Amino acid sequence: MLIAIDLIGLLLFTLYATQQLLSAVQRRLRPPEREDGVRLTFLIPALNEAQVIGATLANLRATVPGARLVVIDDASDDDTADIVARVAARDPLVTLLRRQPPEARQNKGRAMNWAVRHLVQGGFFPEAQDDVIVVLDADGRVGPDFPRQVRGAFADPHVMAAQGWMRFRQTGAPAGLRGALGRTLLLQQDIEAFITGHIQRYRHRGGTASLTGNGQCMRVSYVADQLARGVDPWPEVLLEDFASAVEIRLHDPAHRVAALTAHVSQQGLIEVPGFIRQRVRWTQGAMECLAYLPRLWRRPGPLLTRLDFSYFILGPWLNALLILSIASQGLRRVFGWEGLPLSPAAGLVLSVLPLLFQLNWAARYCLERRLPWIMVPVILLGLPVYSFVLLTSLPLAYFNHFTGRRGWYKSVRHDDSEPEAPEDTAQAAYAAQDPDLSFR
């Protein structure tokens, strides 16, 4: 039994190492850009977003002047709807949709499905093939490169969806020791998003990038087709973004999901309880996607995509066995239980390789952000704290899944109406330095 658990743990480590290596050696994507092309409609779910919604609408109007902005007010208690209504009164391209109880406040996926059904059936998109919906959180901000890349991606008629590069603004945490943990969480969240952007490179080249939330785009003709078939564009799981990418792949093997390099920034979480609740939802959402596995392997598609999606879906289940393998090491020594025998060299690889991966990402992150090199050890020292917080979410996700609890966590916002820097500043610096040259 212990040998079987250790073998599964070793398999999981091998898959992790393969993903990290693939991500590290991929060349930087250069998405096509176009000034014209598909029409953009930003779909913005909003629940008690008075602190951020005004700045987000202002950012979109400045960076994407001709886009239509549709805000879905999900029965907010604050001034969200009033703020949007005032903007809509002077801007005909802004639309306010209001949901009412008991339908309101169920989850973001249901709000978006309700909105697109309302818009499609109401004739909001007269030429669906040439329209693209961009889902943006109420705290989302984009730079001028984002609409150009979206139009460039959807110039390919096979592209049904695309995903911007989500990043986390380093704002909201108090100064001094009081905010040290919050700043650590913010930094590690952005590094995690930085790594995900590199993982998206090989996914993109395999034909199906993952949809990860803020800045996801869908062709309206695909959305309308799903609705006509009685299928919600965003499935009824707690990780509706990822599930929608799987649905696109299953709908037609010729469909593609593109990865963009344009940043879509958002606020990060600075308090541990809220961060854990968010990650519990994400982990439980991945567990709910288990039903997709048989269909994923029955349908034709790139092997790389099927392996990558399967690894993501099975991750929470396999992690339980990996944790069990690690946790049992002390008992094995006490009782003399035998597991999988490993040579000292293999043990050294298992110990050192993850540290080398993290060193690689920390160095490249500092290059992108133009941070001093002293930040590399700071990042590495903060990683155990971040990993421990992540680890605590796993048992809660298992408990919720097996007891049928499906909590939906709504992030708490703070006012950061003056972003730390233009959204494309870091990307420009990264492109100029091109730190990937050493990996080609």
PDB file of C-alpha atoms in Angstrom, residues 48-50 53 76-84 86:
ATOM      1  CA  ASN A  48     -20.928  45.785  -3.823  1.00  0.00           C
ATOM      2  CA  GLU A  49     -18.172  47.255  -5.974  1.00  0.00           C
ATOM      3  CA  ALA A  50     -18.688  50.972  -5.269  1.00  0.00           C
ATOM      4  CA  ILE A  53     -16.352  50.269 -10.383  1.00  0.00           C
ATOM      5  CA  SER A  76     -25.633  45.343  -4.471  1.00  0.00           C
ATOM      6  CA  ASP A  77     -26.253  46.969  -1.080  1.00  0.00           C
ATOM      7  CA  ASP A  78     -23.919  49.889  -1.760  1.00  0.00           C
ATOM      8  CA  ASP A  79     -23.852  52.587  -4.466  1.00  0.00           C
ATOM      9  CA  THR A  80     -22.594  50.341  -7.282  1.00  0.00           C
ATOM     10  CA  ALA A  81     -25.752  50.627  -9.389  1.00  0.00           C
ATOM     11  CA  ASP A  82     -26.060  54.379  -8.809  1.00  0.00           C
ATOM     12  CA  ILE A  83     -22.455  54.975  -9.906  1.00  0.00           C
ATOM     13  CA  VAL A  84     -22.933  52.942 -13.085  1.00  0.00           C
ATOM     14  CA  ARG A  86     -24.684  58.056 -13.608  1.00  0.00           C
TER      15      ARG A  86
END
